[in-house]
GROMACS .gro file of C-alpha atoms in nm:
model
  435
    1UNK     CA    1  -2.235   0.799   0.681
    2UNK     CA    2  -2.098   0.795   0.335
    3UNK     CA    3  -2.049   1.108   0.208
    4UNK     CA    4  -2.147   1.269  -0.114
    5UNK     CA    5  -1.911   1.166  -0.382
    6UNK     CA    6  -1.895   1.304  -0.716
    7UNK     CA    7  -1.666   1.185  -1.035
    8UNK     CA    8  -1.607   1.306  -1.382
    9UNK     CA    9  -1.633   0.992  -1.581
   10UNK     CA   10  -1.612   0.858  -1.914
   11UNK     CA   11  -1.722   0.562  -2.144
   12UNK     CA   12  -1.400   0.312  -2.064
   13UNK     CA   13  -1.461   0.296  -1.719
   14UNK     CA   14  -1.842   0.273  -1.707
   15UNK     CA   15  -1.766  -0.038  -1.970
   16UNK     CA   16  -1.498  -0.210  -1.689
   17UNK     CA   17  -1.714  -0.168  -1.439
   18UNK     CA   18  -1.963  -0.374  -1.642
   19UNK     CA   19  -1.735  -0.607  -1.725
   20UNK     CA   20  -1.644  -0.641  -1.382
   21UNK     CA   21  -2.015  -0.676  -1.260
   22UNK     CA   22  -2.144  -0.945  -1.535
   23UNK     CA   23  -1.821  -1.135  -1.460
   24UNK     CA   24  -1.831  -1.166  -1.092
   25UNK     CA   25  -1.886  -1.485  -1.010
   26UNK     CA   26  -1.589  -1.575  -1.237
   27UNK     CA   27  -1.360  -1.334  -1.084
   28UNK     CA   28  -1.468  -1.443  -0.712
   29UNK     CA   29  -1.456  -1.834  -0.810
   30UNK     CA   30  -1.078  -1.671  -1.003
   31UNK     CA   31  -1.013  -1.553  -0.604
   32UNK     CA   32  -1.090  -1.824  -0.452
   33UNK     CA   33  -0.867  -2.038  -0.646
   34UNK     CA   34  -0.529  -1.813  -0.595
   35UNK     CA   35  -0.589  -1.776  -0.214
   36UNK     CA   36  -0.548  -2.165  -0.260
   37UNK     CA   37  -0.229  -2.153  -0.367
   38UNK     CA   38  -0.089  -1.845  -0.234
   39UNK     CA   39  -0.080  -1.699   0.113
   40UNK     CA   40  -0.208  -1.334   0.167
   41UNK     CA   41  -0.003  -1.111   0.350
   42UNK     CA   42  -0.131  -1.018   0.712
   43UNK     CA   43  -0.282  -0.680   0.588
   44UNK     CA   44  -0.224  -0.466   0.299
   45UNK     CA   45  -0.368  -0.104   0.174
   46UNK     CA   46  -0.377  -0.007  -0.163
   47UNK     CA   47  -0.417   0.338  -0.277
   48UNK     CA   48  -0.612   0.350  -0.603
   49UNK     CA   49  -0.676   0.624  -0.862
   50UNK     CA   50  -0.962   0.627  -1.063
   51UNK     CA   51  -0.920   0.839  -1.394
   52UNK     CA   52  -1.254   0.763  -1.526
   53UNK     CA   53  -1.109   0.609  -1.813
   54UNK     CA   54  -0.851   0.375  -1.662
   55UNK     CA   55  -0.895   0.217  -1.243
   56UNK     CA   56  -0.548   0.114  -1.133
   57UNK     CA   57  -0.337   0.089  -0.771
   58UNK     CA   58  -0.055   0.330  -0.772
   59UNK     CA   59   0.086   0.189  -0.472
   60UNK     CA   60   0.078  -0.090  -0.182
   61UNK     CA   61   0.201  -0.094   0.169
   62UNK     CA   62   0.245  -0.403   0.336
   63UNK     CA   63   0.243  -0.193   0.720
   64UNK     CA   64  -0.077  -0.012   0.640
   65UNK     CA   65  -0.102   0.323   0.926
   66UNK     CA   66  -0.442   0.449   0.839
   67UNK     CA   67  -0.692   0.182   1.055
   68UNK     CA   68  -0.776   0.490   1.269
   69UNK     CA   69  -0.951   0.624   0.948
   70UNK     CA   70  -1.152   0.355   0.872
   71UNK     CA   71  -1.530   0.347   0.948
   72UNK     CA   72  -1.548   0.219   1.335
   73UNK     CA   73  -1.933   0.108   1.245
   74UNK     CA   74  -1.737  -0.176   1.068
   75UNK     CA   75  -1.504  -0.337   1.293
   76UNK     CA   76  -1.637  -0.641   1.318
   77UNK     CA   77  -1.542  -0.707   0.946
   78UNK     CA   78  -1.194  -0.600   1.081
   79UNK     CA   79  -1.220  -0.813   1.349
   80UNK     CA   80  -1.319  -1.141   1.200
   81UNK     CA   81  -1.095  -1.091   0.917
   82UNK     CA   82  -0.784  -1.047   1.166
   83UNK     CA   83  -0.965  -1.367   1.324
   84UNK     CA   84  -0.870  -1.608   1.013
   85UNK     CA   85  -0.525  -1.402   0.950
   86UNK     CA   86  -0.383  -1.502   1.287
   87UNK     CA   87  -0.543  -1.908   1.299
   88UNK     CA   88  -0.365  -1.925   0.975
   89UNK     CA   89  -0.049  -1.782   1.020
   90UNK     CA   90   0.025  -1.856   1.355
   91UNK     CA   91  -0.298  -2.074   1.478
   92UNK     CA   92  -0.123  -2.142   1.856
   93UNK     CA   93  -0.067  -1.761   1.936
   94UNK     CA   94  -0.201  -1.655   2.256
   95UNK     CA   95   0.008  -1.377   2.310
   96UNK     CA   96   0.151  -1.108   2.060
   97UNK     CA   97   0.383  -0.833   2.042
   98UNK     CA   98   0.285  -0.526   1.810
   99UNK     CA   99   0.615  -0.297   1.715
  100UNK     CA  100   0.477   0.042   1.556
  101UNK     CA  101   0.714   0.298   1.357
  102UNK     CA  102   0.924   0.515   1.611
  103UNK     CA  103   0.636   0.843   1.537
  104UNK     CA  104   0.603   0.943   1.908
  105UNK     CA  105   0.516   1.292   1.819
  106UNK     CA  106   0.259   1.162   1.512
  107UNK     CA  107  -0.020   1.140   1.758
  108UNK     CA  108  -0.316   1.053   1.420
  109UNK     CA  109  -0.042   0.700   1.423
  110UNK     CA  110  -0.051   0.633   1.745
  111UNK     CA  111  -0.415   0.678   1.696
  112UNK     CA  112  -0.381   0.404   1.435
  113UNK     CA  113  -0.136   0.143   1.687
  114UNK     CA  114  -0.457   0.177   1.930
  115UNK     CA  115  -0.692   0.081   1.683
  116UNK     CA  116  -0.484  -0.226   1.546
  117UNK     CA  117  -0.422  -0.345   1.917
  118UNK     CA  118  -0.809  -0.330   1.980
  119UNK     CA  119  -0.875  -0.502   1.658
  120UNK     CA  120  -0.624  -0.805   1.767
  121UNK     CA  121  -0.725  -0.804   2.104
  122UNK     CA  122  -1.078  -0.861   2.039
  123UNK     CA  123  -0.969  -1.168   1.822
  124UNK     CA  124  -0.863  -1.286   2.194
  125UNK     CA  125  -0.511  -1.223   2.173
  126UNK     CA  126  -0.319  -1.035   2.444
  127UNK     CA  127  -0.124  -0.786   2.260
  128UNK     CA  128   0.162  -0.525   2.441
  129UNK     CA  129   0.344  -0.284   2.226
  130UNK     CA  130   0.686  -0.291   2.183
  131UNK     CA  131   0.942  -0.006   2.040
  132UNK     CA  132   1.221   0.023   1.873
  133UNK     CA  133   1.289   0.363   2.013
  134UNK     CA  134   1.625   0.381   2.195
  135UNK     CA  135   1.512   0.659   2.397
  136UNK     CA  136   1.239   0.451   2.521
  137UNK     CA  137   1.403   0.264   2.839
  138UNK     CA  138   1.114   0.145   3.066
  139UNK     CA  139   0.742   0.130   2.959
  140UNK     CA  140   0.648   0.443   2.807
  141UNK     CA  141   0.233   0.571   2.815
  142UNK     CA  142   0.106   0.860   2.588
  143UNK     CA  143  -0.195   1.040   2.590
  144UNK     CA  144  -0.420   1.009   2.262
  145UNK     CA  145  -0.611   1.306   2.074
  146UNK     CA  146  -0.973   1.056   2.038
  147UNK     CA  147  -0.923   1.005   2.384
  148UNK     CA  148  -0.735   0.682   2.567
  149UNK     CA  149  -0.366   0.608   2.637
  150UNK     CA  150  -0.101   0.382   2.423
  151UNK     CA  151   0.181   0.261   2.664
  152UNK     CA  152   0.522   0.132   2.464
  153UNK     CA  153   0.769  -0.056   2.596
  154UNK     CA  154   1.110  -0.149   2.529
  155UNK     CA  155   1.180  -0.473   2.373
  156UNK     CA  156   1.431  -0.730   2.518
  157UNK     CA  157   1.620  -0.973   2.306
  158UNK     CA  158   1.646  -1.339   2.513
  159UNK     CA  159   1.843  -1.595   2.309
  160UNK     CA  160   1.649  -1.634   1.930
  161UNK     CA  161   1.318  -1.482   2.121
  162UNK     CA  162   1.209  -1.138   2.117
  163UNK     CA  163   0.982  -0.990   2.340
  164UNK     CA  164   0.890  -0.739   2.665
  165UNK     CA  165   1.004  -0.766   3.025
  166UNK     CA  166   0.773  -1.046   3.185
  167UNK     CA  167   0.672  -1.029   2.818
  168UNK     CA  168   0.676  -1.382   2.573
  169UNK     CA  169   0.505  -1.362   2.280
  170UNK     CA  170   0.405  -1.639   2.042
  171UNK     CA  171   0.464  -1.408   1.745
  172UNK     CA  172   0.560  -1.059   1.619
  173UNK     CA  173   0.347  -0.832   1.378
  174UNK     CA  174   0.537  -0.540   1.265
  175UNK     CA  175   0.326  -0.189   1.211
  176UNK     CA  176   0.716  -0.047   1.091
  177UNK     CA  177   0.823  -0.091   0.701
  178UNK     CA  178   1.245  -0.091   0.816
  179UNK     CA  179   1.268   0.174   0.588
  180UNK     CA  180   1.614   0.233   0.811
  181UNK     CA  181   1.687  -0.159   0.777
  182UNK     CA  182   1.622  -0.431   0.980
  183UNK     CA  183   1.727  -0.382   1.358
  184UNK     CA  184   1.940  -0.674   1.484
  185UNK     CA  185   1.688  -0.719   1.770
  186UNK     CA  186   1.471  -0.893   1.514
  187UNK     CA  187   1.729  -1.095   1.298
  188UNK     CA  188   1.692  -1.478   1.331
  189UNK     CA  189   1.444  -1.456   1.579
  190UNK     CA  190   1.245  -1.818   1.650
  191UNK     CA  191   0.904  -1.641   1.685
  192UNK     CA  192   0.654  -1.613   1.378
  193UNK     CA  193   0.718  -1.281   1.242
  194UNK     CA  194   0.472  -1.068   1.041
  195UNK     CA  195   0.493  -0.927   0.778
  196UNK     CA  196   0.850  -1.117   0.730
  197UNK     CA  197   1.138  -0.885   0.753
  198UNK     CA  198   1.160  -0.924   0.356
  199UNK     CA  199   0.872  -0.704   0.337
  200UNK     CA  200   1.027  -0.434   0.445
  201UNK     CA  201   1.175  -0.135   0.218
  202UNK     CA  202   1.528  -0.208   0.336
  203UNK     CA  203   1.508  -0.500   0.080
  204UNK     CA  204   1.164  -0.464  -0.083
  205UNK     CA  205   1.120  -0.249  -0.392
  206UNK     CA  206   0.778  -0.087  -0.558
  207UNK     CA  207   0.929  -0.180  -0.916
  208UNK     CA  208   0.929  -0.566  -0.814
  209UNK     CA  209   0.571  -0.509  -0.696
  210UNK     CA  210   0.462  -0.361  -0.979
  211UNK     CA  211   0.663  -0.617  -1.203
  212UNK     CA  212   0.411  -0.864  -1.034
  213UNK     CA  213   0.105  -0.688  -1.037
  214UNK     CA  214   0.164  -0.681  -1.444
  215UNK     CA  215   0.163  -1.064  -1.433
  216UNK     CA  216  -0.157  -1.085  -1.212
  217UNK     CA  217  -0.343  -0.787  -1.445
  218UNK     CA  218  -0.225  -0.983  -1.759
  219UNK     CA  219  -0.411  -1.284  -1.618
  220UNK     CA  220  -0.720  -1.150  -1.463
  221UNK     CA  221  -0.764  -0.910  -1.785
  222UNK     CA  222  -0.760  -1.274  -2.021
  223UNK     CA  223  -1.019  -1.394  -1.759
  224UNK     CA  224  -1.283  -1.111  -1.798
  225UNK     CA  225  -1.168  -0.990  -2.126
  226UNK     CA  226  -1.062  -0.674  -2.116
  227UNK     CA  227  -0.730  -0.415  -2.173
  228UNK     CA  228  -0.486  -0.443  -1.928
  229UNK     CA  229  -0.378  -0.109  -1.960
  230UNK     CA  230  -0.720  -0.035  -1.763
  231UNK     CA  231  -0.595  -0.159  -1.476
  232UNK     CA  232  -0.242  -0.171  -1.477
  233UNK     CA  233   0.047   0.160  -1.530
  234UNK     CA  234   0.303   0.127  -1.756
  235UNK     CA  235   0.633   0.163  -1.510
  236UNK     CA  236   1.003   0.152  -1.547
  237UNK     CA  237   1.317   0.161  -1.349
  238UNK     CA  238   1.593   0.373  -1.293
  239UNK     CA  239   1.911   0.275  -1.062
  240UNK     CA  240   2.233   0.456  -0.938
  241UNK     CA  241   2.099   0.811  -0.959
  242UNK     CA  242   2.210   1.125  -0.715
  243UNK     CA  243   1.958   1.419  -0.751
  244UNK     CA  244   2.149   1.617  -0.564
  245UNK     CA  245   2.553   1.541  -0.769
  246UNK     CA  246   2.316   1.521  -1.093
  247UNK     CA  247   2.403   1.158  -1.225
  248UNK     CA  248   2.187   1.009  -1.374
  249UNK     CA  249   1.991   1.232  -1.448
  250UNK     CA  250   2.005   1.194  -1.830
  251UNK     CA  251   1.903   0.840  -1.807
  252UNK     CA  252   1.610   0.940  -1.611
  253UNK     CA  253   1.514   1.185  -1.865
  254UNK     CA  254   1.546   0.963  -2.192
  255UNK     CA  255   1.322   0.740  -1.993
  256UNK     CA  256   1.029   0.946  -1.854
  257UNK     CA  257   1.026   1.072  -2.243
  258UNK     CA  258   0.998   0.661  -2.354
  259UNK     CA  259   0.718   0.662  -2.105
  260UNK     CA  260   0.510   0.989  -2.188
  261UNK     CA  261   0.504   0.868  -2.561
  262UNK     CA  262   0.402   0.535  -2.446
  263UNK     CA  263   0.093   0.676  -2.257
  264UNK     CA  264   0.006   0.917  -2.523
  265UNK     CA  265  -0.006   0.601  -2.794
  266UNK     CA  266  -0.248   0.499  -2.509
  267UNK     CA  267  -0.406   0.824  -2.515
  268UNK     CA  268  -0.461   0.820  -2.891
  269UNK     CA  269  -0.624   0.486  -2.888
  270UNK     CA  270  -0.885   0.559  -2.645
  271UNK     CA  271  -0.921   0.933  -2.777
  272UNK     CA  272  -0.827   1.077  -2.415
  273UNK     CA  273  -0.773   1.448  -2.446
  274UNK     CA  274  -0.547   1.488  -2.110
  275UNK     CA  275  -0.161   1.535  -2.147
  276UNK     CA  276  -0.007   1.232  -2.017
  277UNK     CA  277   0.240   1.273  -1.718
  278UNK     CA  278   0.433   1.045  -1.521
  279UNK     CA  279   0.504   1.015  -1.120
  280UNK     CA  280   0.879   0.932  -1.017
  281UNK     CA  281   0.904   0.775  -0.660
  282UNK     CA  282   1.189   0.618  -0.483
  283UNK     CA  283   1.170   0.230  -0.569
  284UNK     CA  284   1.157   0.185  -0.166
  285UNK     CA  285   0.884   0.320   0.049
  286UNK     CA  286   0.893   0.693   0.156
  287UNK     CA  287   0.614   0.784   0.315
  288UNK     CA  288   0.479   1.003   0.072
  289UNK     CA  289   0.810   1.167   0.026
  290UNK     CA  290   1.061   1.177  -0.258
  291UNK     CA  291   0.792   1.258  -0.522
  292UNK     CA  292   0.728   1.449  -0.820
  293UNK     CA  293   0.472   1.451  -1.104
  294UNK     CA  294   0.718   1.500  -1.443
  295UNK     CA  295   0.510   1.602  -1.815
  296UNK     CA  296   0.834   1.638  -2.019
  297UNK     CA  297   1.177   1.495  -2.009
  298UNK     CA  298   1.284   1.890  -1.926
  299UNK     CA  299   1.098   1.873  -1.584
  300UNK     CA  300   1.376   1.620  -1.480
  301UNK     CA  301   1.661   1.830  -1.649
  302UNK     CA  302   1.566   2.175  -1.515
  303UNK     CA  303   1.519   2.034  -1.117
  304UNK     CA  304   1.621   2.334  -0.896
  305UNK     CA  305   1.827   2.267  -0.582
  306UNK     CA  306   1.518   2.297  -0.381
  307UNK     CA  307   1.354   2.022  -0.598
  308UNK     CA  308   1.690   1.793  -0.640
  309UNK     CA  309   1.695   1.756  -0.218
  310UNK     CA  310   1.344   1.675  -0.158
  311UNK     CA  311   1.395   1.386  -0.423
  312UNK     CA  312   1.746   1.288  -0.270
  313UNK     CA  313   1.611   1.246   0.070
  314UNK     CA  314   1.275   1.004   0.186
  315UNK     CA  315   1.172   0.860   0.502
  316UNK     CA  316   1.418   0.905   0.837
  317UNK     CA  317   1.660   1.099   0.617
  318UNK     CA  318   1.795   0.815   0.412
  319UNK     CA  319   1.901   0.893   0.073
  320UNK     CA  320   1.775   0.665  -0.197
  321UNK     CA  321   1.892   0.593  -0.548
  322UNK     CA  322   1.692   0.386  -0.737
  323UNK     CA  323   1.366   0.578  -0.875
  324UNK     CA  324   1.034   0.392  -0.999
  325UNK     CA  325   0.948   0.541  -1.292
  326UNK     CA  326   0.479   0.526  -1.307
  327UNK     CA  327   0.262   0.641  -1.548
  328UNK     CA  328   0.067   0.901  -1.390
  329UNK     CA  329  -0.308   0.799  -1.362
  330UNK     CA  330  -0.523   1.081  -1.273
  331UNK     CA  331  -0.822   1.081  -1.010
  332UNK     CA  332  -1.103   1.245  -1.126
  333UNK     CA  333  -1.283   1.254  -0.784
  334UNK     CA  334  -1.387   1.459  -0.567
  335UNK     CA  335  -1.538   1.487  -0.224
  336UNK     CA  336  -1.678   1.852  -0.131
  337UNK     CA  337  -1.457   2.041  -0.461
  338UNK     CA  338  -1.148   1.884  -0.313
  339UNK     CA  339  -0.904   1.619  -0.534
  340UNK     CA  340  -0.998   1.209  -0.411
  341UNK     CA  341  -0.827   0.896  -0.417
  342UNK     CA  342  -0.983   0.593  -0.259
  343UNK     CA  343  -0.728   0.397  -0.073
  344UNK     CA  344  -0.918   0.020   0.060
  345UNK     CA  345  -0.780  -0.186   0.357
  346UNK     CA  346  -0.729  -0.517   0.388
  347UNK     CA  347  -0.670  -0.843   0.627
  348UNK     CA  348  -0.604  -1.156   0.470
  349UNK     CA  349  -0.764  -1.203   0.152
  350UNK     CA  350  -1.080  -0.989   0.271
  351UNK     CA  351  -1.126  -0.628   0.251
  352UNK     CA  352  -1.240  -0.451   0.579
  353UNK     CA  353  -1.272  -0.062   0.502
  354UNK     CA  354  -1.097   0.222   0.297
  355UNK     CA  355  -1.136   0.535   0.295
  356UNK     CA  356  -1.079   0.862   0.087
  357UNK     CA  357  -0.777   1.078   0.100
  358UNK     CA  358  -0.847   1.388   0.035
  359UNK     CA  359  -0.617   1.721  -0.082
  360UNK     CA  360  -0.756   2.040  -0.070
  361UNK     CA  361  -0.399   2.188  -0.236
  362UNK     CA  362  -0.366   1.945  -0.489
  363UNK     CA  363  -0.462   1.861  -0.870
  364UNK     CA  364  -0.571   1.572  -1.032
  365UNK     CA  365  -0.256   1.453  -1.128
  366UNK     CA  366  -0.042   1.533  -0.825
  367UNK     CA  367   0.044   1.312  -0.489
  368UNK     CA  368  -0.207   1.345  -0.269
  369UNK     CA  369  -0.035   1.215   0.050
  370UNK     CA  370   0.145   1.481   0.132
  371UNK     CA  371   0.088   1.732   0.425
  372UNK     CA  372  -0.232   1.865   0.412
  373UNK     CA  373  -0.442   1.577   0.324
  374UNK     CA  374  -0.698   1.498   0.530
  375UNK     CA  375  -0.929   1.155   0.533
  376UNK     CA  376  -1.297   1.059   0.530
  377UNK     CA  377  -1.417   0.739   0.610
  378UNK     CA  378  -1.621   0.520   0.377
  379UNK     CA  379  -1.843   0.225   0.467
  380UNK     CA  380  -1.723  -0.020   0.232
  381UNK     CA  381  -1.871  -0.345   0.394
  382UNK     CA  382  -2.130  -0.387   0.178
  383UNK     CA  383  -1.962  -0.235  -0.135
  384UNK     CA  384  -1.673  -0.403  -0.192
  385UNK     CA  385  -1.754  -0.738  -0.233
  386UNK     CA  386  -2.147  -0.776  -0.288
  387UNK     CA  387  -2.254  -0.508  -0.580
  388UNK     CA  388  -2.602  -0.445  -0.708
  389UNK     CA  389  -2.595  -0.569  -1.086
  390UNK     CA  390  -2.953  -0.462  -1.115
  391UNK     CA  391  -2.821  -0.095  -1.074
  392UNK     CA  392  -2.575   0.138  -1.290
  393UNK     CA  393  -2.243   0.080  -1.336
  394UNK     CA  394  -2.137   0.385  -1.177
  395UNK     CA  395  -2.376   0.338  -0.888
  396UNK     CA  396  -2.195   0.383  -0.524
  397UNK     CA  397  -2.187  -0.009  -0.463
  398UNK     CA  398  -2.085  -0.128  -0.770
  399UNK     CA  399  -1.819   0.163  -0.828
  400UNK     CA  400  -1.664   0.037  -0.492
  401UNK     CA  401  -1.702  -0.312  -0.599
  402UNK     CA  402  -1.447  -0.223  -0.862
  403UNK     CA  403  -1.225  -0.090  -0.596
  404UNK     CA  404  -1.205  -0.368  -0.454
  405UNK     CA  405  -1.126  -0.608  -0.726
  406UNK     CA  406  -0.827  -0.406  -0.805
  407UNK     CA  407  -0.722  -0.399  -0.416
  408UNK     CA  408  -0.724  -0.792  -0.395
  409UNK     CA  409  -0.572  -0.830  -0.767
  410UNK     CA  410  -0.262  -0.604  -0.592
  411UNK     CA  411  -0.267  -0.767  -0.255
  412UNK     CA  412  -0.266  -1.108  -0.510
  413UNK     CA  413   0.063  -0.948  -0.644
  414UNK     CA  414   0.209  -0.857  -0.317
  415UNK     CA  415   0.184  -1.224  -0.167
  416UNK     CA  416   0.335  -1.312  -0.512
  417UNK     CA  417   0.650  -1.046  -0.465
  418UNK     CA  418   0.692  -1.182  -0.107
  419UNK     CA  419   0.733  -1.549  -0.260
  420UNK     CA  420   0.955  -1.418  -0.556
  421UNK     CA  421   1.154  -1.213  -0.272
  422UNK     CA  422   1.209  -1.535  -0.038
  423UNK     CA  423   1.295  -1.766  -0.282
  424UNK     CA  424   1.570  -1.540  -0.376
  425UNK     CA  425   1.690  -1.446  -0.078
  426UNK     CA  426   1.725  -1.863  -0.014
  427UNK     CA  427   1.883  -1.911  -0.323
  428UNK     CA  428   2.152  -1.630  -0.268
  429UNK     CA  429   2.159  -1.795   0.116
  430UNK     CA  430   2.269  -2.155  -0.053
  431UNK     CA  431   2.483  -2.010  -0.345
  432UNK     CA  432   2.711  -1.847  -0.014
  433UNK     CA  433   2.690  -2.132   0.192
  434UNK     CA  434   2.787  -2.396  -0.146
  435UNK     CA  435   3.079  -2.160  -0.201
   0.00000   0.00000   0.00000
């Protein structure tokens, strides 16, 4: 069941999501052509906000934790989409090792490991589930709130092969971002690994993501014609500040100031009567933490020592010091009087689900994944990808259709990062080995 969803919206939007439904067999044909020449990651999520005048991803993970919240009435989309992911990444893999974050005691995850494994090993795979948990010393099985068991086990490093005891896989798919770096276990290993360990936030970072998603936006917008500032926030970069030994701090402020006026020029133009504000993350994943929603250079000046830690600190207790700098985009949905933002799943190049995250506690123009949130899920199988163009604009399919244009076109940019983040990382490789 999909439940009652209600939005405040205005003209812009209503006139993209046209744009988006007369155009559509240009953008799918547009589609078709990039999965030709790039590769889509194994899975992706994308959180999107929808402001009513502007539709734009605020963020993509590349070891997506949610599948638990996604519609079960749909997993066979899930299913055959994993199907084609696995043939064409690793098209001889009988047998598979899944390695989930170390959240023993975040049962809702675990909930989310069980539904991945079932999802793979209906595509005929025979998937175990390793950990990296040193505590973990001999298979491990925990009990499951919907019901079932998860068993981990230790893995065991043999030569350049990674695995479980009595365990070989053909390849590796990692449900852990490496936010703490990448475990030796898993360097040089022979064995297709996926994501590769260069997706990971010890060495990926949002602003190179979003550096790539400006490229894809710029394109796709020339293709159907419209602003990309609809679909894409403005972002910047700040590196080498301490929140909690105040450096920095100055340089953060001229530039959330260079931003605000930036969006309000915006603002002007399309005679939006919001103050503009601005979200500063840590450039590498945190989980939802290290965030804060800034409307004036003061808000960064005037942090109190409660405020400086929580921004020092993000996921596993690692301090970070390089902040992404994002134009706020507010969500101006709702499900039951509580703040909404869609976030859609994907394998491959194919979206599979999404669902709504939902924040009793929180504004429109505040995090929502935080504690607190709670999710409802949304049958997007027949809304993502074939809308009704006889209907409104705004009707449930076609507003979902939308969704999921902007959840491919930053997917698009993610496979895109990956390549930019390899070639690098082989061209630093030969510089070393020439010198």
């Amino acid at each position: 069941m999909v439940p009652y969803l209600t939005t405040a919206l205005t003209g812009p939007l209503l006139e993209l999501e046209k744009r988006l439904l007369d155009a559509q067999p240009t953008i799918e044909h547009w589609f078709r052509q990039q999965w030709k020449e790039q590769s889509a990651p194994f899975y992706t999520s994308v959180d999107i906000r929808n402001a009513g005048f502007k539709l734009a991803p605020v963020d993509t993970n590349l070891f997506p934790g949610g599948f638990n919240n996604l519609n079960p009435s749909f997993m066979s989309l899930s299913i055959h989409a994993a199907m084609g992911a696995v043939e064409k990444i690793c098209p001889d893999a009988q047998r598979l090792l899944l390695i989930p974050e170390n959240h023993t005691r975040n049962t809702f995850y675990l909930q989310n490991v069980a539904v991945l494994a079932h999802i793979l090993r209906q595509t005929g795979l025979i998937v175990r589930i390793g950990t990296l948990i040193p505590e973990i010393t001999q298979p491990t099985t925990l009990e499951l709130p919907a019901g079932g068991r998860l068993t981990l086990e230790p893995l065991v490093r043999k030569g350049d092969r990674v695995g479980l005891e009595g365990f070989d896989p053909c390849a590796v798919l990692l449900n852990n971002d490496l936010s703490a770096g990448v475990p030796d276990i898993l360097k040089g290993i022979e064995q297709t690994i996926m994501p590769p360990l260069h997706a990971g936030w010890a060495t990926r970072r949002k602003s190179s993501h979003f550096a790539a998603y400006q490229h894809v936006a710029s394109e796709f917008s020339r293709l159907v014609g419209i602003d990309p500032w609809l679909i894409d926030p403005y972002f910047n970069h700040c590196g080498k500040i301490d929140f909690q030994a105040r450096q920095g701090e100055e340089c953060l402020a001229e530039k959330v100031g260079e931003m605000l006026d930036k969006i309000q020029l915006k603002y002007d133009e399309y005679r939006i009567d919001q103050p503009p504000f601005v979200i500063v993350k840590a450039d590498a994943g945190t989980y939802g933490m290290g965030i804060m929603t800034v409307k004036s250079p003061d808000d960064v000046r005037e942090l109190n020592r409660k405020q400086r830690n929580k921004m020092a600190v993000g996921k596993e207790g690692l301090a970070f010091s390089e902040v992404l700098i994002q134009e706020g985009v507010y969500t101006f949905e709702s499900i039951n009087g509580a703040v909404a933002e869609p976030v859609v799943y994907m394998l491959d190049h194919f979206v599979v689900g999404g669902f709504y995250r939902v924040h009793t506690g929180r504004g429109s123009d505040e995090n929502l994944n935080s504690p607190g949130m709670h999710f409802v899920p949304l049958a997007f199988d027949d809304t993502c990808l074939t809308p009704d163009r006889s209907a409104n604009p705004d009707a449930a399919p076609n507003r979902f259709y939308a969704y999921g244009v902007i959840a491919r076109l930053a997917m698009l940019a993610a496979s895109i990062e990956l390549d930019e983040a390899l070639n690098e990382a082989e061209n630093t490789e030969n510089a070393v080995a020439a010198a």
